[in-house]
Amino acid sequence: MSILTTTSVADAVSRTHTISILVENRFGAFVRVAGLFSAKGYNIDSISVGPTEDDSVSRMTIVTHGDDGIIEQITKQLNKLIDTLKVTDLTYEPLVERDLALIKVQTTPETRSEIMQIVEIFRAKIIDISPKTLTVEAVGSSEKVDAIIKMLKPFVIKEIARTGRVALKREYYGEVE
Amino acid sequence: MTPSKESSPSAAHRTMTGFEIFVRSLIEEGVEVVFGYPGGAVIGIYDALHDISDIKHILTRHEQGAVHAAEGYAKASGKTGVALVTSGPGATNTITGIADAYMDSVPIVVFTGQVPLNLIGNDAFQEADIVGITRPITKHNYLVRNLGELTSTIKEAFYVASTGRPGPVLVDLPKDVLGGKTAFEYPKTISMRSYNPHVEGHLKQLEKAAALIARAKKPVFYVGGGTILANASDELRKIVKKTNIPVATTLHGLGAFPENDPLSMGMLGMHGTWFANTAVQHCDVLIAVGARFDDRVTGKPEAFAPNAKKIHIDIDPSAISKNVKCDVPIVGDVKNVLHKLLPMVAPCDTKDWLKDIRQWKAEHPLRYKNGEHIRMQHVIQQLGAITNGNAIIVSDVGQHQMWTAQFYTFMHPRTQITSGGLGTMGFSLPASVGAAFARTDVPIVSISGDGGIQMNIQEMATIVQYKLPVKIFILNNGYLGMVRQWQELFWKKRYSSVEMTGPNYVKLAEAYGMPGYSASRTEEVEGAIRRALDTPGPVLVEFKVVKEDNVYPMWPAGQTYNEMMDVPEDELSGVAGEDPISEELVTFSKG
C-alpha cells in the first residue's frame, strides 16, 4: 500500500478501478483531485499526472479501489469539481496501461549475469551500472512491474522509483499489446 | 466625480486601477450590498468603494459575521451574497462562514485580500494560504494572478456560486495585482467548458416517476432546501395539490410548503414530528425533492423509509444514492423538473392514507405543558401566531432551533433562515444583519439561545450602527441546552461544561444602544413579542425560560425511527417539570 492510501468506508467488497480524468491545466487542479480523495476518505493506490495533446488540459490516471457505491461516488465527486472536463472509469473498457519502475539492485560479480537474464526475460533495460549496482528500467502492466520487482528482491533492492499507472482506452479491440 | 453613475462606452474602456475595476465589476454583477471588514491588503479596494454610491458596504464587527451576513442576505433574497475581507486573519476568520455556506448550498462570493504575489509563500505579514485552506469547503476558489484575468474571474465566481447546486466561491486578490492599471471591460457572456450544470430533467426518468406515483397508495413528498434554492415553491404547491400527497420537509425545506395546509406534516428527522416520521416510515413511494438524505433526516440509512420506492429529484448528481439507494433518480433543477412532472401526474387516491396521518397527528401531536415559567415552545408558538408566518425567522443552533422548526408555522419560502448542515452556533445574529438588507417589508426576528448569542454578540453594534430593525430574541436557559439534553438522556445526567452564565442582556442592549427588556413569566410572553414587533428599529428581548427542558420527539443519533421518543408521559401528567401546579397541556400539530 502506498502512503497515499487512506481508510476506505467499505473495503469488504472492493475492487480496483483505473479512472482517467481530464482536467483544466490550471493552478491547483491536481490538489483539488488529490484533496477530494483525502477529504472523502477514498483510496488512492497510485496517481499520475501529465500534459495531453492539448496544452490546456492535463490527464490524471488514478488507480483506486472500493465497492460499487464508493466508485460511483468517486466518479460523481470528480465530475463535480469545477475544473473537471471528463471522467472515465476505464475498468470496464478495453485499455492499454503502463507502469514504469526504476529499480536499483545490489550486485556482485557472481550475481550480475543472473540479474541481467531476468532483465532480459522481462524485456526491461539496464540504464545504469556501477561496480556494486545495476539500475533497471521496467515498463509494463503493473502486474509485470510487480513481478520483476519480486524476482529481483532476493538480490537486495536498494531503491525503487515507480510511476503510477497511466492508461488509455483501446481503439481497436483486436490489437496486440 | 461620481464614477458609479458613468456608463458611457468611453468610460468603460478608460484605464483604471484594479481596485476600481473590482468595484465596477461588482456593480456589473448587480451587487447592492457588501459585508466586510477592511485591512492592509484590501485598503485600495476600500478606497475605490469610498466613491461608490451603488454599493452599500456594511462593516460587521468580525469577518465571520460578514460571511454569515452574506449568507443571510442570500438566503432571504435569493441573490448571491458578497463578503470582502483582508488577508491573513481576515481571511481565516471567514472559514466557519464559508464551511457553513458550503454545507447549506448558499450562493456567496467571498473576496479576500492577499499579500503581493512576490511575497506569497514568504510568511509575509498577514499572509495565509486561504485558497489552500478553503479548497475543501468552497464550491470553487481562485487566486487572481494577473490583472487581465480579474474581470473574467469575478464573472466566473458569481456564475459558479449561483448556478447548479449553489455554494460559496472564494476569490483571493493579491494587493499588487489589483494595484496595476488596465482598461475595464466586463465580459458580457460566460462559457466554461468544464462546468455545465444539468438543469433539464430526463423525460424517461420523469415518466418512470409519474408511473410510480400513479400506483402509489401511501406516497410522501420529502422536501428539502433545494426546492427553495430553485424557487420552486409554486411548482411544489401545484403538484402537491394535484396529487393529494402529504408533505414532510427538512429543516431547510420549511416554508417551501405552507404549514397550515392539511397536507403539511411539518419537519421530519431526528427532531421531526411524530406523524411526519411515521408517515415516511410507512410510505410506499417517497419523492425526495431537493433534499440530500442527510443523517439527521434518515437516522440509520438502511432503515429509512424501508418499504418505499424512492424518487430523487436533485440538481447535484453526487447527492443521488449517496446515503440511501434511490430507485428513480432525476437529475435537474427542481423547478424545471416539477414543472414538467405536473402534467404527467394524476390525482392519487390518498384518502385512506391521509386518514392514517390525521390519526397519527391526533395521537402524537407536538405538545408541552405551559406553566408559570416560560417554555421555549410557547415563545415560538406565540411568535408564529402573532406574525402569521409573515416574518423572517433567523434561528441559531440548538434546542431553540428545533423548537422553532416545530412550533412556528412557516408559510412562505425564504422566511426560515438557519444553519443546518454545519450547525454553526453564532449564526443567527450576523445572518439577521444580512436578512435585514434583503427584506424590509417584514419583521426580521433573530432567535438565539444564551450560548449562540455570545458567539457573535459583537454584531449588535453592527445592528445599531445601521439601525437595522432586527428583533433579537434570546431564549435563556442558562445551559447549552441541546448538549445538556444529550448528557441527560445518554450520559447519565453528568452535566459536563454545559451550565453557563452570560451578561445582563438588558443592560447589554442598553450599552450597545438599543432598547432591551426581559420576560420570565408565561403571561408576559405575548406582550413582550408584540412590544418588540411594534418597536421601530432594533430591540432585544430576553426570555428567561425553564432551565431543563428536552426537545421531543427525538431519536438518538444513528438510530432508527423505531427508537423515536415522544414527550415522556410523566412530564405530561405533571409529575416532572419545575412547576407542576396549574400546568396546561398545549398540543400543536402542523396542517
mmCIF file of N, CA and C in Angstrom, chain A residues 60-162:
data_model
loop_
_atom_site.group_PDB
_atom_site.id
_atom_site.type_symbol
_atom_site.label_atom_id
_atom_site.label_comp_id
_atom_site.label_asym_id
_atom_site.label_seq_id
_atom_site.Cartn_x
_atom_site.Cartn_y
_atom_site.Cartn_z
ATOM 1 N N MET A 60 -5.085 12.941 -15.567
ATOM 2 C CA MET A 60 -4.681 12.229 -14.359
ATOM 3 C C MET A 60 -5.198 10.814 -14.472
ATOM 4 N N THR A 61 -4.346 9.886 -14.113
ATOM 5 C CA THR A 61 -4.794 8.496 -14.071
ATOM 6 C C THR A 61 -4.712 8.066 -12.616
ATOM 7 N N ILE A 62 -5.847 7.692 -12.085
ATOM 8 C CA ILE A 62 -5.886 7.311 -10.681
ATOM 9 C C ILE A 62 -6.278 5.859 -10.568
ATOM 10 N N VAL A 63 -5.489 5.113 -9.820
ATOM 11 C CA VAL A 63 -5.874 3.742 -9.509
ATOM 12 C C VAL A 63 -6.406 3.764 -8.085
ATOM 13 N N THR A 64 -7.622 3.300 -7.956
ATOM 14 C CA THR A 64 -8.270 3.358 -6.648
ATOM 15 C C THR A 64 -9.016 2.049 -6.436
ATOM 16 N N HIS A 65 -9.488 1.833 -5.227
ATOM 17 C CA HIS A 65 -10.357 0.680 -5.041
ATOM 18 C C HIS A 65 -11.482 1.013 -4.083
ATOM 19 N N GLY A 66 -12.566 0.279 -4.255
ATOM 20 C CA GLY A 66 -13.737 0.485 -3.415
ATOM 21 C C GLY A 66 -14.879 -0.319 -3.972
ATOM 22 N N ASP A 67 -15.977 -0.393 -3.209
ATOM 23 C CA ASP A 67 -17.138 -1.115 -3.740
ATOM 24 C C ASP A 67 -17.858 -0.226 -4.753
ATOM 25 N N ASP A 68 -18.879 -0.768 -5.374
ATOM 26 C CA ASP A 68 -19.544 -0.044 -6.468
ATOM 27 C C ASP A 68 -20.061 1.321 -6.023
ATOM 28 N N GLY A 69 -20.626 1.363 -4.811
ATOM 29 C CA GLY A 69 -21.177 2.621 -4.309
ATOM 30 C C GLY A 69 -20.092 3.675 -4.177
ATOM 31 N N ILE A 70 -18.943 3.266 -3.660
ATOM 32 C CA ILE A 70 -17.848 4.227 -3.472
ATOM 33 C C ILE A 70 -17.311 4.700 -4.818
ATOM 34 N N ILE A 71 -17.125 3.756 -5.742
ATOM 35 C CA ILE A 71 -16.602 4.133 -7.062
ATOM 36 C C ILE A 71 -17.585 5.084 -7.756
ATOM 37 N N GLU A 72 -18.882 4.822 -7.599
ATOM 38 C CA GLU A 72 -19.890 5.710 -8.191
ATOM 39 C C GLU A 72 -19.751 7.116 -7.592
ATOM 40 N N GLN A 73 -19.584 7.170 -6.279
ATOM 41 C CA GLN A 73 -19.404 8.472 -5.628
ATOM 42 C C GLN A 73 -18.118 9.151 -6.104
ATOM 43 N N ILE A 74 -17.049 8.374 -6.223
ATOM 44 C CA ILE A 74 -15.772 8.954 -6.661
ATOM 45 C C ILE A 74 -15.944 9.600 -8.038
ATOM 46 N N THR A 75 -16.567 8.886 -8.957
ATOM 47 C CA THR A 75 -16.731 9.468 -10.299
ATOM 48 C C THR A 75 -17.623 10.700 -10.254
ATOM 49 N N LYS A 76 -18.692 10.613 -9.460
ATOM 50 C CA LYS A 76 -19.577 11.774 -9.369
ATOM 51 C C LYS A 76 -18.878 12.971 -8.740
ATOM 52 N N GLN A 77 -18.151 12.712 -7.668
ATOM 53 C CA GLN A 77 -17.466 13.813 -6.983
ATOM 54 C C GLN A 77 -16.387 14.426 -7.881
ATOM 55 N N LEU A 78 -15.689 13.568 -8.646
ATOM 56 C CA LEU A 78 -14.675 14.087 -9.571
ATOM 57 C C LEU A 78 -15.340 14.950 -10.634
ATOM 58 N N ASN A 79 -16.473 14.495 -11.135
ATOM 59 C CA ASN A 79 -17.207 15.275 -12.126
ATOM 60 C C ASN A 79 -17.669 16.611 -11.567
ATOM 61 N N LYS A 80 -17.924 16.617 -10.265
ATOM 62 C CA LYS A 80 -18.458 17.827 -9.622
ATOM 63 C C LYS A 80 -17.394 18.927 -9.530
ATOM 64 N N LEU A 81 -16.129 18.539 -9.516
ATOM 65 C CA LEU A 81 -15.075 19.565 -9.444
ATOM 66 C C LEU A 81 -15.187 20.475 -10.662
ATOM 67 N N ILE A 82 -15.075 21.761 -10.410
ATOM 68 C CA ILE A 82 -15.319 22.736 -11.477
ATOM 69 C C ILE A 82 -14.300 22.599 -12.614
ATOM 70 N N ASP A 83 -13.073 22.188 -12.299
ATOM 71 C CA ASP A 83 -12.037 22.090 -13.329
ATOM 72 C C ASP A 83 -12.091 20.794 -14.148
ATOM 73 N N THR A 84 -12.985 19.888 -13.777
ATOM 74 C CA THR A 84 -13.014 18.586 -14.446
ATOM 75 C C THR A 84 -13.718 18.668 -15.795
ATOM 76 N N LEU A 85 -13.053 18.150 -16.833
ATOM 77 C CA LEU A 85 -13.661 18.109 -18.162
ATOM 78 C C LEU A 85 -14.317 16.763 -18.420
ATOM 79 N N LYS A 86 -13.657 15.684 -17.996
ATOM 80 C CA LYS A 86 -14.201 14.368 -18.306
ATOM 81 C C LYS A 86 -13.636 13.328 -17.348
ATOM 82 N N VAL A 87 -14.497 12.452 -16.905
ATOM 83 C CA VAL A 87 -14.065 11.346 -16.044
ATOM 84 C C VAL A 87 -14.454 10.044 -16.728
ATOM 85 N N THR A 88 -13.494 9.151 -16.866
ATOM 86 C CA THR A 88 -13.790 7.847 -17.475
ATOM 87 C C THR A 88 -13.282 6.754 -16.547
ATOM 88 N N ASP A 89 -14.167 5.845 -16.206
ATOM 89 C CA ASP A 89 -13.728 4.668 -15.467
ATOM 90 C C ASP A 89 -13.324 3.632 -16.505
ATOM 91 N N LEU A 90 -12.019 3.392 -16.607
ATOM 92 C CA LEU A 90 -11.513 2.501 -17.665
ATOM 93 C C LEU A 90 -11.640 1.034 -17.285
ATOM 94 N N THR A 91 -12.096 0.780 -16.086
ATOM 95 C CA THR A 91 -12.102 -0.586 -15.570
ATOM 96 C C THR A 91 -12.873 -1.546 -16.462
ATOM 97 N N TYR A 92 -13.981 -1.080 -16.993
ATOM 98 C CA TYR A 92 -14.807 -1.978 -17.801
ATOM 99 C C TYR A 92 -14.580 -1.760 -19.292
ATOM 100 N N GLU A 93 -13.505 -1.059 -19.619
ATOM 101 C CA GLU A 93 -13.188 -0.777 -21.021
ATOM 102 C C GLU A 93 -11.933 -1.571 -21.382
ATOM 103 N N PRO A 94 -11.809 -1.974 -22.658
ATOM 104 C CA PRO A 94 -10.507 -2.491 -23.077
ATOM 105 C C PRO A 94 -9.512 -1.339 -23.025
ATOM 106 N N LEU A 95 -8.364 -1.579 -22.405
ATOM 107 C CA LEU A 95 -7.452 -0.451 -22.247
ATOM 108 C C LEU A 95 -6.005 -0.893 -22.412
ATOM 109 N N VAL A 96 -5.161 0.070 -22.691
ATOM 110 C CA VAL A 96 -3.727 -0.171 -22.604
ATOM 111 C C VAL A 96 -3.232 0.589 -21.396
ATOM 112 N N GLU A 97 -2.418 -0.087 -20.587
ATOM 113 C CA GLU A 97 -1.928 0.574 -19.385
ATOM 114 C C GLU A 97 -0.450 0.275 -19.196
ATOM 115 N N ARG A 98 0.244 1.228 -18.631
ATOM 116 C CA ARG A 98 1.672 1.059 -18.388
ATOM 117 C C ARG A 98 2.046 1.662 -17.036
ATOM 118 N N ASP A 99 3.043 1.007 -16.480
ATOM 119 C CA ASP A 99 3.597 1.446 -15.222
ATOM 120 C C ASP A 99 5.101 1.442 -15.461
ATOM 121 N N LEU A 100 5.854 2.334 -14.883
ATOM 122 C CA LEU A 100 7.297 2.331 -15.084
ATOM 123 C C LEU A 100 7.981 2.320 -13.727
ATOM 124 N N ALA A 101 9.030 1.492 -13.616
ATOM 125 C CA ALA A 101 9.788 1.476 -12.363
ATOM 126 C C ALA A 101 11.272 1.530 -12.657
ATOM 127 N N LEU A 102 11.994 2.285 -11.860
ATOM 128 C CA LEU A 102 13.458 2.239 -11.876
ATOM 129 C C LEU A 102 13.861 1.493 -10.607
ATOM 130 N N ILE A 103 14.628 0.417 -10.818
ATOM 131 C CA ILE A 103 14.953 -0.454 -9.684
ATOM 132 C C ILE A 103 16.476 -0.547 -9.562
ATOM 133 N N LYS A 104 16.991 -0.108 -8.441
ATOM 134 C CA LYS A 104 18.441 -0.176 -8.227
ATOM 135 C C LYS A 104 18.747 -1.431 -7.397
ATOM 136 N N VAL A 105 19.468 -2.372 -8.029
ATOM 137 C CA VAL A 105 19.727 -3.666 -7.379
ATOM 138 C C VAL A 105 21.201 -3.779 -7.023
ATOM 139 N N GLN A 106 21.428 -4.358 -5.865
ATOM 140 C CA GLN A 106 22.806 -4.597 -5.444
ATOM 141 C C GLN A 106 23.384 -5.769 -6.263
ATOM 142 N N THR A 107 24.605 -5.624 -6.712
ATOM 143 C CA THR A 107 25.183 -6.731 -7.500
ATOM 144 C C THR A 107 26.562 -7.117 -6.977
ATOM 145 N N THR A 108 26.924 -8.345 -7.319
ATOM 146 C CA THR A 108 28.308 -8.804 -7.136
ATOM 147 C C THR A 108 28.694 -9.416 -8.472
ATOM 148 N N PRO A 109 29.962 -9.630 -8.718
ATOM 149 C CA PRO A 109 30.331 -10.273 -9.990
ATOM 150 C C PRO A 109 29.590 -11.585 -10.188
ATOM 151 N N GLU A 110 29.251 -12.285 -9.084
ATOM 152 C CA GLU A 110 28.573 -13.580 -9.198
ATOM 153 C C GLU A 110 27.106 -13.427 -9.603
ATOM 154 N N THR A 111 26.449 -12.375 -9.135
ATOM 155 C CA THR A 111 25.006 -12.262 -9.388
ATOM 156 C C THR A 111 24.675 -11.453 -10.633
ATOM 157 N N ARG A 112 25.638 -10.696 -11.128
ATOM 158 C CA ARG A 112 25.323 -9.747 -12.190
ATOM 159 C C ARG A 112 24.671 -10.403 -13.416
ATOM 160 N N SER A 113 25.238 -11.539 -13.859
ATOM 161 C CA SER A 113 24.699 -12.114 -15.093
ATOM 162 C C SER A 113 23.290 -12.664 -14.878
ATOM 163 N N GLU A 114 23.046 -13.211 -13.698
ATOM 164 C CA GLU A 114 21.701 -13.736 -13.425
ATOM 165 C C GLU A 114 20.676 -12.590 -13.442
ATOM 166 N N ILE A 115 21.063 -11.492 -12.870
ATOM 167 C CA ILE A 115 20.159 -10.319 -12.872
ATOM 168 C C ILE A 115 19.894 -9.884 -14.307
ATOM 169 N N MET A 116 20.971 -9.876 -15.101
ATOM 170 C CA MET A 116 20.801 -9.442 -16.485
ATOM 171 C C MET A 116 19.870 -10.378 -17.257
ATOM 172 N N GLN A 117 19.887 -11.651 -16.912
ATOM 173 C CA GLN A 117 18.960 -12.601 -17.544
ATOM 174 C C GLN A 117 17.511 -12.292 -17.199
ATOM 175 N N ILE A 118 17.320 -12.007 -15.930
ATOM 176 C CA ILE A 118 15.954 -11.661 -15.506
ATOM 177 C C ILE A 118 15.475 -10.420 -16.254
ATOM 178 N N VAL A 119 16.355 -9.442 -16.340
ATOM 179 C CA VAL A 119 16.020 -8.207 -17.049
ATOM 180 C C VAL A 119 15.634 -8.520 -18.495
ATOM 181 N N GLU A 120 16.377 -9.400 -19.084
ATOM 182 C CA GLU A 120 16.125 -9.818 -20.463
ATOM 183 C C GLU A 120 14.743 -10.450 -20.609
ATOM 184 N N ILE A 121 14.453 -11.369 -19.677
ATOM 185 C CA ILE A 121 13.172 -12.097 -19.739
ATOM 186 C C ILE A 121 12.001 -11.119 -19.672
ATOM 187 N N PHE A 122 12.139 -10.111 -18.832
ATOM 188 C CA PHE A 122 11.047 -9.146 -18.671
ATOM 189 C C PHE A 122 11.080 -8.035 -19.727
ATOM 190 N N ARG A 123 11.969 -8.155 -20.641
ATOM 191 C CA ARG A 123 12.173 -7.109 -21.659
ATOM 192 C C ARG A 123 12.333 -5.743 -21.000
ATOM 193 N N ALA A 124 13.038 -5.748 -19.886
ATOM 194 C CA ALA A 124 13.383 -4.500 -19.216
ATOM 195 C C ALA A 124 14.746 -4.039 -19.712
ATOM 196 N N LYS A 125 15.242 -2.927 -19.178
ATOM 197 C CA LYS A 125 16.515 -2.384 -19.658
ATOM 198 C C LYS A 125 17.429 -2.059 -18.484
ATOM 199 N N ILE A 126 18.704 -2.187 -18.730
ATOM 200 C CA ILE A 126 19.637 -1.704 -17.726
ATOM 201 C C ILE A 126 20.051 -0.306 -18.151
ATOM 202 N N ILE A 127 19.848 0.649 -17.281
ATOM 203 C CA ILE A 127 20.114 2.023 -17.695
ATOM 204 C C ILE A 127 21.250 2.661 -16.914
ATOM 205 N N ASP A 128 21.757 1.937 -15.894
ATOM 206 C CA ASP A 128 22.924 2.463 -15.177
ATOM 207 C C ASP A 128 23.654 1.287 -14.541
ATOM 208 N N ILE A 129 24.929 1.429 -14.503
ATOM 209 C CA ILE A 129 25.711 0.330 -13.931
ATOM 210 C C ILE A 129 26.850 0.903 -13.103
ATOM 211 N N SER A 130 27.156 0.235 -11.979
ATOM 212 C CA SER A 130 28.311 0.617 -11.168
ATOM 213 C C SER A 130 28.883 -0.683 -10.625
ATOM 214 N N PRO A 131 30.075 -0.662 -10.050
ATOM 215 C CA PRO A 131 30.662 -1.945 -9.593
ATOM 216 C C PRO A 131 29.726 -2.700 -8.658
ATOM 217 N N LYS A 132 28.926 -2.010 -7.879
ATOM 218 C CA LYS A 132 28.096 -2.719 -6.908
ATOM 219 C C LYS A 132 26.591 -2.666 -7.182
ATOM 220 N N THR A 133 26.175 -1.955 -8.238
ATOM 221 C CA THR A 133 24.729 -1.868 -8.508
ATOM 222 C C THR A 133 24.420 -1.904 -9.998
ATOM 223 N N LEU A 134 23.163 -2.260 -10.261
ATOM 224 C CA LEU A 134 22.587 -2.117 -11.593
ATOM 225 C C LEU A 134 21.282 -1.366 -11.417
ATOM 226 N N THR A 135 20.982 -0.457 -12.346
ATOM 227 C CA THR A 135 19.664 0.160 -12.285
ATOM 228 C C THR A 135 18.857 -0.299 -13.487
ATOM 229 N N VAL A 136 17.700 -0.870 -13.176
ATOM 230 C CA VAL A 136 16.860 -1.483 -14.197
ATOM 231 C C VAL A 136 15.648 -0.602 -14.465
ATOM 232 N N GLU A 137 15.316 -0.425 -15.713
ATOM 233 C CA GLU A 137 14.083 0.268 -16.079
ATOM 234 C C GLU A 137 13.084 -0.781 -16.556
ATOM 235 N N ALA A 138 11.979 -0.900 -15.832
ATOM 236 C CA ALA A 138 10.962 -1.878 -16.211
ATOM 237 C C ALA A 138 9.678 -1.146 -16.580
ATOM 238 N N VAL A 139 9.126 -1.517 -17.729
ATOM 239 C CA VAL A 139 7.884 -0.877 -18.186
ATOM 240 C C VAL A 139 6.883 -1.973 -18.506
ATOM 241 N N GLY A 140 5.645 -1.756 -18.110
ATOM 242 C CA GLY A 140 4.632 -2.745 -18.459
ATOM 243 C C GLY A 140 3.395 -2.554 -17.616
ATOM 244 N N SER A 141 2.579 -3.566 -17.614
ATOM 245 C CA SER A 141 1.412 -3.509 -16.737
ATOM 246 C C SER A 141 1.919 -3.516 -15.298
ATOM 247 N N SER A 142 1.116 -3.087 -14.384
ATOM 248 C CA SER A 142 1.617 -3.038 -13.010
ATOM 249 C C SER A 142 1.925 -4.433 -12.487
ATOM 250 N N GLU A 143 1.220 -5.435 -13.013
ATOM 251 C CA GLU A 143 1.498 -6.813 -12.593
ATOM 252 C C GLU A 143 2.910 -7.232 -13.036
ATOM 253 N N LYS A 144 3.239 -6.846 -14.264
ATOM 254 C CA LYS A 144 4.566 -7.193 -14.778
ATOM 255 C C LYS A 144 5.648 -6.497 -13.947
ATOM 256 N N VAL A 145 5.418 -5.235 -13.639
ATOM 257 C CA VAL A 145 6.406 -4.492 -12.848
ATOM 258 C C VAL A 145 6.521 -5.115 -11.459
ATOM 259 N N ASP A 146 5.363 -5.483 -10.886
ATOM 260 C CA ASP A 146 5.381 -6.167 -9.595
ATOM 261 C C ASP A 146 6.219 -7.455 -9.675
ATOM 262 N N ALA A 147 6.041 -8.174 -10.786
ATOM 263 C CA ALA A 147 6.706 -9.469 -10.927
ATOM 264 C C ALA A 147 8.227 -9.319 -11.008
ATOM 265 N N ILE A 148 8.687 -8.338 -11.779
ATOM 266 C CA ILE A 148 10.159 -8.190 -11.882
ATOM 267 C C ILE A 148 10.742 -7.740 -10.538
ATOM 268 N N ILE A 149 9.990 -6.922 -9.832
ATOM 269 C CA ILE A 149 10.462 -6.485 -8.508
ATOM 270 C C ILE A 149 10.607 -7.711 -7.591
ATOM 271 N N LYS A 150 9.610 -8.575 -7.677
ATOM 272 C CA LYS A 150 9.631 -9.796 -6.860
ATOM 273 C C LYS A 150 10.856 -10.652 -7.191
ATOM 274 N N MET A 151 11.143 -10.767 -8.509
ATOM 275 C CA MET A 151 12.273 -11.578 -8.939
ATOM 276 C C MET A 151 13.604 -10.982 -8.500
ATOM 277 N N LEU A 152 13.648 -9.640 -8.431
ATOM 278 C CA LEU A 152 14.927 -9.000 -8.107
ATOM 279 C C LEU A 152 15.151 -8.886 -6.600
ATOM 280 N N LYS A 153 14.083 -9.052 -5.856
ATOM 281 C CA LYS A 153 14.150 -8.852 -4.407
ATOM 282 C C LYS A 153 15.268 -9.668 -3.729
ATOM 283 N N PRO A 154 15.425 -10.957 -4.099
ATOM 284 C CA PRO A 154 16.462 -11.762 -3.418
ATOM 285 C C PRO A 154 17.880 -11.191 -3.579
ATOM 286 N N PHE A 155 18.081 -10.373 -4.604
ATOM 287 C CA PHE A 155 19.429 -9.816 -4.812
ATOM 288 C C PHE A 155 19.651 -8.538 -4.005
ATOM 289 N N VAL A 156 18.690 -8.137 -3.280
ATOM 290 C CA VAL A 156 18.675 -6.923 -2.458
ATOM 291 C C VAL A 156 18.460 -5.668 -3.325
ATOM 292 N N ILE A 157 17.276 -5.176 -3.218
ATOM 293 C CA ILE A 157 16.934 -3.948 -3.936
ATOM 294 C C ILE A 157 17.279 -2.771 -3.044
ATOM 295 N N LYS A 158 18.088 -1.855 -3.577
ATOM 296 C CA LYS A 158 18.488 -0.700 -2.756
ATOM 297 C C LYS A 158 17.453 0.421 -2.811
ATOM 298 N N GLU A 159 16.893 0.655 -4.010
ATOM 299 C CA GLU A 159 15.901 1.738 -4.154
ATOM 300 C C GLU A 159 14.948 1.431 -5.295
ATOM 301 N N ILE A 160 13.737 1.893 -5.138
ATOM 302 C CA ILE A 160 12.781 1.803 -6.251
ATOM 303 C C ILE A 160 12.140 3.172 -6.451
ATOM 304 N N ALA A 161 12.047 3.610 -7.699
ATOM 305 C CA ALA A 161 11.217 4.783 -8.017
ATOM 306 C C ALA A 161 10.203 4.309 -9.037
ATOM 307 N N ARG A 162 8.924 4.536 -8.738
ATOM 308 C CA ARG A 162 7.891 3.952 -9.590
ATOM 309 C C ARG A 162 6.838 4.998 -9.926
#
